[in-house]
Structures are given as structure tokens and as C-alpha cells.
Amino acid sequence: MSAIKVSAYRWVPPFAQGLVRDLRVRWALEEAGLPYEQRLLDFRDKPEGYRKLQPFGQVPTFEDGALVLFESGAIVQHIAERSTALLAADPSARARTMSWMFAALNTVEPPVMFLVQIDLKFADDAAAMRMREGAVDAVKGRLEGVAAWLGERDYLEDRFTAGDLLMVTVLRFLRHTDLVVSIPALAAYVSRCEARPAFQKALAAQMATFADNAPASAA
Amino acid sequence: MSAIKVSAYRWVPPFAQGLVRDLRVRWALEEAGLPYEQRLLDFRDKPEGYRKLQPFGQVPTFEDGALVLFESGAIVQHIAERSTALLAADPSARARTMSWMFAALNTVEPPVMFLVQIDLKFADDAAAMRMREGAVDAVKGRLEGVAAWLGERDYLEDRFTAGDLLMVTVLRFLRHTDLVVSIPALAAYVSRCEARPAFQKALAAQMATFADNAPASAA
């Protein structure tokens, strides 16, 4: 029996812990009840040949026998297709879930990551801080789009799907700001999804790996 | 018989013509041989209620009877599932195509659009121009990843797929720079995909709409 292998970093600095994108895959695997092994990498020193598995040198990859996949969105989709925990069987509901998966990663994540990069790399640059205002407005526009859509709903569609899974992992990137918490319905949505046992297991697994492999200087 | 309806802008300024994301959907529909109608919108004045179809107010949307989809990536995938022109039947090949679709939209597009935004919005800001160097390096890293993967290949996998379709539409966003043309194998890959009759028809359809609806001041 071949086990699923997921690549992840052995350790990352605290600002990234709990956010690295293998979390998405771990969460999806937990929702689907599929066991997996980690393939741990050093984020500063990836093994020779890793780009044969992942053309951009990122994590995660997903290996299942001869099948090698990359991109957390595609891997979550692949897992979702094996489990009704993440994707309804009805074709229309399935297509709607795909809309939300791409919305999370192609409409909400880009302005979110732009803001995160300004905050991580340019926090001491006055001009970047002027750009930050526009970046914050762009993020707010997306968050308001999600919140307005949610309205009184518990999830983006009529049940938890892979679309919620990806959206929540994107919204988590904003934890260093008050942008999500200042929209109570959105904060409640994130908390609702994070309360799922599968999320808790996935997060614990990522954090345990970091704890086990923390460099002495970071202990 | 219900016709497929795709939302698109009636007109956009020249810098965006040929790049608006409904191009992806038009291209996929042409590859699949599916006819469609346009649902034209003013990009500055979207109709009341449009966010019920598209939570973020963007184009394109895709309507097919009662089914309403949004996000160009999800719509291309939905079309691809109806046609072997864009997606092989083999499940492993299909999953690989999904990896490339998400790579195009979640790994390559974000740094590309970051650079595009700097060039569009901050070209007269000295500090932004300092950030631009890092943005260019980030884009180069992604382009080199794609080019190294391609090697001697004609397409990302063993045939043209929806992954190539999305990747090429992302690479086209860089047409105001020499970043793609300075990597001959990548430029040849883009040209190879753009030479497809379905792409030519899709591009002509988007451009014809803009020509038909050009404001007097832009004529």
C-alpha cells in the first residue's frame, strides 16, 4: 500500500507558523479521513531535484504512488474529488465550489499577500507605507465582498466545502492585522471553520513539526 | 435551448484590451466548440444586483440556464470538463492539468499582477520604483520556473490543456515588458499557444466588442 506523502518545511520562523500552505492539504486530508506522511524540507536549502516535483520549488507537493501533484489548490481539489466531505456530488454544487476555490486563491489571496509583503518587507519604508493604504483598501474590498455574500450564511454555499477551506486559509494570512476581526460576521465565519476537528488536527500537525525541528536559536 | 452567457466589459482602455479575463473563457469555449452570447457591462458602472452573480463585481461570469459560475479559472475548468480539447480523460493527466491551472493563477499571476500594478499606478513614484526591482526579480523567478520546466516541451504536459490556456493568459499580462520575450523558449511557447485558431477567435471577439463600443473620445 502506497502512503500519501506531503512535502512541508521542517521549520519556519514564527510569523509563518500555522500559515504555510501545506496546512491546506493537511486540513483536506483530515476532512477526507486520509492518512499521510510528511516529506520534510529545509526552506532555505531544498534538495537537488525537488523542482522535478515542484517547478517553482515551493511546498506542498502531494505524492501518491506514481502521481505527483503540486499547488495547494489543485491538491485540495484532488482530495475533494475523493471525498464528499469537501465537495458535493451534484455537478452544479461542485462547480459552485470550484468558483469559490478560485475566488479564494485568485481574487482574495493576491491583494492579501500584497499587503502581507508590504508589512513583512517594507515596514520601515515610508513610501511603502503610503502604498499600504491602497493595499489595505484593496483587501477591504475583497473582505466586504466575502462578508456581503455570506450575509446570514454559515458557509459560502449551503454546506462546508473545499471553497471554505481555501478561503479560511487565505483569511488567516491577515492575522497580524485587525481587518478580519473588524468584520464580526467574517471573524465568526473563520472561527466556525477553524473549530472543525480536521482543521485543529492539521494545524497541530504543522505546529508539532515546527516544534520538533526548531533550531536551538529559536527554542 | 439555453445559450451560454459570458459577462464582459463593453469597452476598456487600450492598456487592458486583449487582457481582460473573459478572454480565458472565450478561448476555452472556442477550444470546446461551444457557442456563447456576451452579457456586456460598463466597467465603471455595473448593474444593480450584479454582485448576486459575481460577489466581487468582476468579469467574467458564466451563465448556463440556472447555473451561474464566476472566476475565470473555475469557468475554464467547468468548460474543460465538457471537452477533451482542454482536459485529458485520464485521471492522472487531469490532475496534472489542475496543478498547472492553479500554478498559473496562484503562483505565477500574483507576482505578475504586482508588477503590473506598480507599472500602472506607481510609475512616477521613486519608492515604488525601488520596490519594482524586487517585483521584477520575483516575476523572473516564476518565469524561469516555467521555462526550466518546459525545456524542450511544446506544452506544460504532453499536449495542450487548460493549464497552458491559463498560463498563456497570465504571461500576456507582461506584454508591456521584455520579461517574456527575453526568454526565447517562453516567447515561443506563448506564440505557439496564441497561434491556435480558438485563441485567435477569442481575441478577435473581445477586441471587436471594444471596437464596436469605443467611446467617441477614444475612437
Coordinates of C-alpha atoms in Angstrom, one line a residue:
Chain A
M1 CA 0.0 0.0 0.0
S2 CA 1.4 3.3 -1.0
A3 CA 1.1 6.1 1.5
I4 CA 0.3 9.7 0.5
K5 CA 3.3 11.9 1.0
V6 CA 3.0 15.7 1.5
S7 CA 6.0 18.0 1.4
A8 CA 6.3 20.6 4.2
Y9 CA 9.0 22.7 5.8
R10 CA 10.8 21.3 8.8
W11 CA 10.7 24.7 10.4
V12 CA 9.8 28.3 9.6
P13 CA 10.1 31.5 11.6
P14 CA 7.1 32.2 13.9
F15 CA 5.4 34.7 11.7
A16 CA 4.8 31.9 9.1
Q17 CA 4.0 29.1 11.5
G18 CA 0.4 28.0 11.1
L19 CA 0.2 29.7 7.7
V20 CA 2.4 27.6 5.4
R21 CA 0.3 26.2 2.5
D22 CA 0.8 22.5 3.4
L23 CA -1.8 23.4 6.1
R24 CA -4.4 23.4 3.3
V25 CA -3.5 19.9 2.2
R26 CA -3.3 18.5 5.8
W27 CA -6.7 20.0 6.5
A28 CA -8.3 18.5 3.4
L29 CA -6.7 15.1 4.1
E30 CA -8.1 15.2 7.7
E31 CA -11.6 16.2 6.4
A32 CA -11.4 13.2 4.0
G33 CA -10.0 10.9 6.6
L34 CA -6.9 10.0 4.5
P35 CA -3.7 9.3 6.3
Y36 CA -0.4 10.8 5.1
E37 CA 3.3 11.1 5.7
Q38 CA 5.3 14.2 5.7
R39 CA 8.3 14.8 3.4
L40 CA 10.2 17.4 5.3
L41 CA 12.4 20.0 3.6
D42 CA 14.6 22.9 4.8
F43 CA 13.0 26.1 3.5
R44 CA 16.5 27.6 2.8
D45 CA 18.0 24.5 1.3
K46 CA 15.7 22.4 -0.9
P47 CA 17.0 19.1 -2.1
E48 CA 18.6 18.7 -5.5
G49 CA 15.9 17.6 -7.9
Y50 CA 13.0 19.0 -5.9
R51 CA 12.0 21.1 -8.9
K52 CA 11.2 18.0 -10.8
L53 CA 8.4 17.5 -8.4
Q54 CA 7.6 21.3 -7.9
P55 CA 8.6 23.5 -10.8
F56 CA 8.8 26.6 -8.5
G57 CA 10.5 25.0 -5.5
Q58 CA 7.5 25.6 -3.2
V59 CA 5.7 23.4 -0.7
P60 CA 3.5 21.5 -0.7
T61 CA 3.8 18.6 -3.1
F62 CA 1.5 15.6 -3.0
E63 CA 2.8 12.1 -3.9
D64 CA 0.5 9.1 -4.2
G65 CA 2.3 6.3 -5.9
A66 CA 3.3 7.5 -9.4
L67 CA 1.1 10.6 -9.2
V68 CA 2.9 13.8 -8.3
L69 CA 0.8 17.0 -7.9
F70 CA 1.7 20.5 -6.8
E71 CA -0.2 23.7 -6.0
S72 CA -2.2 23.5 -2.8
G73 CA -5.4 24.5 -4.7
A74 CA -5.0 21.6 -7.1
I75 CA -4.1 19.2 -4.4
V76 CA -7.1 20.2 -2.3
Q77 CA -9.3 19.7 -5.3
H78 CA -7.8 16.3 -6.0
I79 CA -8.5 15.2 -2.4
A80 CA -12.0 16.8 -2.6
E81 CA -12.9 14.7 -5.6
R82 CA -12.2 11.6 -3.4
S83 CA -14.5 12.6 -0.6
T84 CA -17.9 14.1 -0.2
A85 CA -16.6 15.8 3.0
L86 CA -15.3 18.6 0.8
L87 CA -17.3 18.5 -2.4
A88 CA -21.0 17.7 -3.1
A89 CA -21.7 15.0 -5.7
D90 CA -24.2 17.3 -7.5
P91 CA -22.4 18.8 -10.6
S92 CA -23.8 22.3 -10.1
A93 CA -22.9 22.4 -6.5
R94 CA -19.5 21.1 -7.4
A95 CA -19.0 23.8 -10.0
R96 CA -20.0 26.5 -7.5
T97 CA -17.4 25.1 -5.0
M98 CA -14.8 25.5 -7.7
S99 CA -15.8 29.1 -8.2
W100 CA -15.1 29.7 -4.5
M101 CA -11.8 27.8 -4.6
F102 CA -10.6 30.0 -7.4
A103 CA -12.1 33.1 -5.8
A104 CA -10.1 32.4 -2.6
L105 CA -6.8 31.9 -4.4
N106 CA -7.0 34.2 -7.4
T107 CA -9.2 37.1 -6.2
V108 CA -8.8 37.3 -2.4
E109 CA -5.3 36.0 -1.9
P110 CA -3.4 38.3 -4.3
P111 CA -4.3 41.6 -2.6
V112 CA -3.9 39.9 0.8
M113 CA -0.4 38.7 0.0
F114 CA 0.5 42.1 -1.4
L115 CA -0.4 43.6 1.9
V116 CA 1.5 40.9 3.8
Q117 CA 4.6 41.5 1.8
I118 CA 4.5 45.2 2.4
D119 CA 4.1 44.5 6.1
L120 CA 6.9 42.0 6.2
K121 CA 9.5 43.5 3.9
F122 CA 8.8 47.3 3.7
A123 CA 7.5 48.2 7.2
D124 CA 10.4 50.7 7.6
D125 CA 9.9 52.3 4.2
A126 CA 7.8 55.5 4.4
A127 CA 6.9 55.3 0.7
A128 CA 5.8 51.7 1.0
M129 CA 3.6 52.7 3.9
R130 CA 1.9 55.2 1.6
M131 CA 1.2 52.3 -0.8
R132 CA -0.1 50.4 2.1
E133 CA -3.2 52.5 2.3
G134 CA -4.2 51.4 -1.2
A135 CA -3.3 47.8 -0.4
V136 CA -5.5 47.9 2.7
D137 CA -8.4 49.3 0.7
A138 CA -8.0 46.6 -1.9
V139 CA -8.1 43.9 0.8
K140 CA -11.1 45.6 2.5
G141 CA -12.9 45.5 -0.9
R142 CA -12.4 41.8 -1.1
L143 CA -13.3 41.1 2.5
E144 CA -16.5 43.1 2.1
G145 CA -17.3 41.1 -1.0
V146 CA -17.0 37.8 1.0
A147 CA -18.9 39.2 4.0
A148 CA -21.7 40.6 1.9
W149 CA -22.0 37.3 0.1
L150 CA -22.1 35.4 3.4
G151 CA -24.8 37.5 4.9
E152 CA -26.5 35.2 7.3
R153 CA -25.0 32.0 5.8
D154 CA -22.7 29.8 7.8
Y155 CA -20.6 28.9 4.7
L156 CA -20.1 30.2 1.2
E157 CA -22.6 27.8 -0.2
D158 CA -25.1 25.6 1.7
R159 CA -22.5 23.5 3.5
F160 CA -18.8 23.4 4.3
T161 CA -16.7 22.7 1.1
A162 CA -13.2 23.0 -0.2
G163 CA -14.1 26.6 -1.1
D164 CA -14.4 27.5 2.6
L165 CA -11.3 25.6 3.4
L166 CA -9.2 27.6 1.0
M167 CA -10.9 30.9 1.8
V168 CA -10.2 30.5 5.5
T169 CA -6.6 29.7 4.9
V170 CA -6.3 32.9 2.9
L171 CA -8.1 35.0 5.6
R172 CA -5.7 33.6 8.2
F173 CA -2.9 35.4 6.4
L174 CA -4.3 38.6 7.8
R175 CA -3.9 37.6 11.5
H176 CA -1.3 40.3 12.0
T177 CA -4.0 42.9 11.2
D178 CA -7.5 43.7 12.5
L179 CA -9.0 43.6 9.0
V180 CA -10.9 40.3 9.5
V181 CA -11.7 40.8 13.2
S182 CA -13.2 44.2 12.5
I183 CA -15.9 42.5 10.4
P184 CA -17.7 40.3 13.0
A185 CA -19.5 38.1 10.5
L186 CA -16.3 37.3 8.8
A187 CA -14.4 36.6 12.0
A188 CA -17.3 34.3 13.1
Y189 CA -17.0 32.5 9.8
V190 CA -13.3 31.9 10.2
S191 CA -13.8 30.7 13.8
R192 CA -16.6 28.4 12.7
C193 CA -14.3 26.7 10.1
E194 CA -11.3 26.7 12.4
A195 CA -13.3 24.9 15.0
R196 CA -13.6 21.9 12.8
P197 CA -11.7 18.9 14.3
A198 CA -10.0 18.4 10.9
F199 CA -8.6 21.9 11.0
Q200 CA -7.4 21.5 14.5
K201 CA -5.6 18.2 13.7
A202 CA -4.0 19.7 10.6
L203 CA -2.8 22.8 12.5
A204 CA -1.5 20.8 15.4
A205 CA 0.4 18.6 12.9
Q206 CA 2.1 21.5 11.2
M207 CA 3.0 23.2 14.5
A208 CA 4.3 19.9 16.1
T209 CA 6.7 19.6 13.2
F210 CA 8.0 23.1 13.7
A211 CA 8.3 22.4 17.5
D212 CA 10.2 19.2 16.9
N213 CA 12.6 20.8 14.5
A214 CA 13.1 24.3 16.0
P215 CA 16.7 25.5 15.7
A216 CA 18.4 25.9 19.0
S217 CA 18.5 29.7 18.5
A218 CA 14.7 29.8 18.1
A219 CA 13.9 27.5 21.0
Chain B
M1 CA -32.2 25.7 -25.8
S2 CA -30.4 27.9 -23.3
A3 CA -27.4 29.7 -24.6
I4 CA -24.3 30.2 -22.6
K5 CA -23.8 33.8 -21.5
V6 CA -20.5 35.3 -20.6
S7 CA -20.1 38.7 -19.0
A8 CA -17.5 41.0 -20.4
Y9 CA -16.8 44.7 -20.5
R10 CA -18.3 46.8 -23.3
W11 CA -15.1 48.7 -23.5
V12 CA -11.8 49.2 -21.6
P13 CA -8.8 51.5 -22.1
P14 CA -6.2 50.2 -24.6
F15 CA -3.7 49.0 -22.0
A16 CA -6.3 46.4 -20.9
Q17 CA -7.6 45.4 -24.3
G18 CA -6.8 41.8 -25.1
L19 CA -6.1 41.1 -21.5
V20 CA -9.4 41.1 -19.7
R21 CA -10.2 37.8 -18.1
D22 CA -13.2 37.0 -20.2
L23 CA -10.6 36.2 -22.8
R24 CA -9.9 33.0 -20.9
V25 CA -13.5 31.9 -21.0
R26 CA -13.9 32.9 -24.7
W27 CA -10.8 30.9 -25.6
A28 CA -11.9 27.8 -23.7
L29 CA -15.4 28.0 -25.3
E30 CA -13.8 28.2 -28.7
E31 CA -11.5 25.2 -28.0
A32 CA -14.5 23.3 -26.9
G33 CA -16.6 24.4 -29.8
L34 CA -19.4 25.8 -27.6
P35 CA -21.3 28.9 -28.8
Y36 CA -21.9 31.7 -26.4
E37 CA -23.5 35.1 -26.0
Q38 CA -21.9 38.2 -24.4
R39 CA -23.5 40.0 -21.5
L40 CA -21.9 43.4 -21.8
L41 CA -21.2 45.6 -18.8
D42 CA -19.8 49.1 -18.3
F43 CA -16.6 48.6 -16.2
R44 CA -17.3 51.9 -14.3
D45 CA -21.0 51.3 -13.7
K46 CA -22.0 47.7 -13.1
P47 CA -25.7 46.9 -12.9
E48 CA -27.6 46.8 -9.7
G49 CA -27.6 43.2 -8.5
Y50 CA -24.5 42.1 -10.4
R51 CA -22.8 41.0 -7.2
K52 CA -25.5 38.4 -6.8
L53 CA -23.9 36.7 -9.8
Q54 CA -20.3 37.8 -9.0
P55 CA -19.6 38.6 -5.3
F56 CA -16.6 40.8 -6.2
G57 CA -18.2 42.7 -9.1
Q58 CA -15.6 41.4 -11.6
V59 CA -16.0 39.9 -15.1
P60 CA -16.4 37.2 -16.3
T61 CA -19.4 35.4 -15.1
F62 CA -20.8 32.3 -16.9
E63 CA -24.5 31.5 -17.1
D64 CA -25.9 28.3 -18.5
G65 CA -29.5 28.0 -17.6
A66 CA -29.8 28.0 -13.8
L67 CA -26.1 27.5 -13.3
V68 CA -24.1 30.7 -12.5
L69 CA -20.4 30.5 -12.2
F70 CA -17.7 33.1 -11.5
E71 CA -13.9 33.2 -11.5
S72 CA -12.2 32.6 -14.9
G73 CA -10.2 29.6 -13.6
A74 CA -13.3 27.8 -12.3
I75 CA -15.2 28.6 -15.5
V76 CA -12.4 27.3 -17.7
Q77 CA -12.3 24.2 -15.6
H78 CA -16.0 23.7 -16.0
I79 CA -15.8 24.0 -19.8
A80 CA -12.7 21.8 -19.8
E81 CA -14.7 19.0 -18.1
R82 CA -17.1 19.1 -21.0
S83 CA -14.4 18.8 -23.7
T84 CA -11.3 16.7 -24.2
A85 CA -9.9 19.6 -26.2
L86 CA -8.8 21.1 -22.8
L87 CA -8.5 18.1 -20.4
A88 CA -7.5 14.6 -21.0
A89 CA -9.8 11.8 -19.8
D90 CA -7.1 10.0 -17.8
P91 CA -7.4 10.9 -14.1
S92 CA -3.7 11.4 -13.5
A93 CA -3.3 13.6 -16.6
R94 CA -6.3 15.5 -15.5
A95 CA -4.9 16.1 -12.0
R96 CA -1.6 17.3 -13.5
T97 CA -3.5 19.8 -15.6
M98 CA -5.2 21.1 -12.5
S99 CA -1.7 21.6 -10.9
W100 CA -0.8 23.8 -13.9
M101 CA -4.1 25.7 -13.8
F102 CA -3.6 26.7 -10.2
A103 CA 0.2 27.3 -10.8
A104 CA -0.8 29.8 -13.5
L105 CA -3.3 31.7 -11.3
N106 CA -1.9 31.3 -7.8
T107 CA 1.9 31.1 -8.3
V108 CA 2.7 33.0 -11.5
E109 CA -0.1 35.5 -11.7
P110 CA 0.3 37.2 -8.3
P111 CA 3.8 38.5 -8.8
V112 CA 3.0 39.3 -12.4
M113 CA 0.0 41.4 -11.3
F114 CA 2.0 43.0 -8.5
L115 CA 4.5 44.2 -11.2
V116 CA 1.7 45.3 -13.5
Q117 CA 0.1 47.4 -10.7
I118 CA 3.4 49.1 -9.9
D119 CA 3.8 49.9 -13.5
L120 CA 0.3 51.2 -14.0
K121 CA -0.3 53.0 -10.7
F122 CA 3.1 54.0 -9.3
A123 CA 5.3 54.7 -12.3
D124 CA 6.0 58.2 -11.1
D125 CA 6.8 57.2 -7.5
A126 CA 10.5 56.8 -6.8
A127 CA 10.0 54.5 -3.8
A128 CA 7.7 52.2 -5.8
M129 CA 10.4 52.0 -8.5
R130 CA 12.8 50.8 -5.8
M131 CA 10.2 48.1 -4.9
R132 CA 9.9 47.3 -8.6
E133 CA 13.3 45.7 -8.7
G134 CA 12.2 43.1 -6.2
A135 CA 8.9 42.7 -8.1
V136 CA 10.8 42.1 -11.3
D137 CA 13.1 39.5 -9.6
A138 CA 10.0 37.7 -8.3
V139 CA 8.5 37.5 -11.7
K140 CA 11.8 36.4 -13.3
G141 CA 11.9 33.6 -10.7
R142 CA 8.5 32.4 -11.8
L143 CA 9.2 32.7 -15.5
E144 CA 12.4 30.8 -15.1
G145 CA 10.5 28.1 -13.3
V146 CA 8.1 27.7 -16.2
A147 CA 10.9 27.9 -18.8
A148 CA 13.0 25.3 -17.0
W149 CA 10.1 23.0 -16.7
L150 CA 9.2 23.4 -20.4
G151 CA 12.7 22.6 -21.5
E152 CA 12.2 21.1 -25.0
R153 CA 8.4 20.5 -24.4
D154 CA 5.8 22.2 -26.6
Y155 CA 3.3 22.4 -23.7
L156 CA 3.4 22.1 -19.9
E157 CA 2.4 18.5 -20.2
D158 CA 2.3 16.2 -23.2
R159 CA -0.4 18.1 -25.0
F160 CA -2.2 21.5 -24.9
T161 CA -4.5 21.7 -21.9
A162 CA -6.4 24.2 -19.9
G163 CA -3.2 24.7 -17.9
D164 CA -1.5 26.1 -21.0
L165 CA -4.5 28.3 -21.7
L166 CA -4.4 29.9 -18.3
M167 CA -0.6 30.2 -18.2
V168 CA -0.5 32.0 -21.5
T169 CA -3.2 34.5 -20.5
V170 CA -1.1 35.2 -17.4
L171 CA 2.2 35.6 -19.4
R172 CA 0.3 38.0 -21.8
F173 CA -0.1 40.4 -18.8
L174 CA 3.7 41.1 -19.2
R175 CA 3.4 42.4 -22.8
H176 CA 4.4 45.9 -21.7
T177 CA 7.8 44.5 -20.6
D178 CA 10.6 42.4 -22.2
L179 CA 10.5 39.8 -19.5
V180 CA 8.8 37.1 -21.6
V181 CA 10.5 37.9 -24.9
S182 CA 13.9 37.8 -23.3
I183 CA 13.4 34.1 -22.6
P184 CA 13.1 32.7 -26.2
A185 CA 11.7 29.3 -25.2
L186 CA 9.0 31.0 -23.2
A187 CA 8.2 33.5 -26.0
A188 CA 8.0 30.6 -28.5
Y189 CA 5.6 28.8 -26.1
V190 CA 3.3 31.8 -25.9
S191 CA 3.4 32.2 -29.7
R192 CA 2.6 28.5 -30.2
C193 CA -0.5 28.7 -28.0
E194 CA -1.6 32.1 -29.4
A195 CA -1.4 30.7 -32.9
R196 CA -4.3 28.3 -32.1
P197 CA -7.4 29.2 -34.1
A198 CA -9.5 29.2 -30.9
F199 CA -7.3 31.8 -29.3
Q200 CA -7.4 34.0 -32.4
K201 CA -11.2 33.8 -32.5
A202 CA -11.5 34.6 -28.8
L203 CA -9.1 37.6 -29.0
A204 CA -10.9 38.9 -32.1
A205 CA -14.3 38.6 -30.3
Q206 CA -13.0 40.6 -27.3
M207 CA -11.4 43.3 -29.5
A208 CA -14.4 43.5 -31.8
T209 CA -16.6 44.3 -28.8
F210 CA -14.2 47.1 -27.7
A211 CA -14.1 48.5 -31.2
D212 CA -17.9 48.4 -31.5
N213 CA -18.3 50.2 -28.2
A214 CA -15.4 52.6 -28.1
P215 CA -16.3 56.0 -26.6
A216 CA -16.1 58.9 -29.1
S217 CA -13.2 60.3 -27.1
A218 CA -11.1 57.0 -27.6
A219 CA -12.0 56.5 -31.3

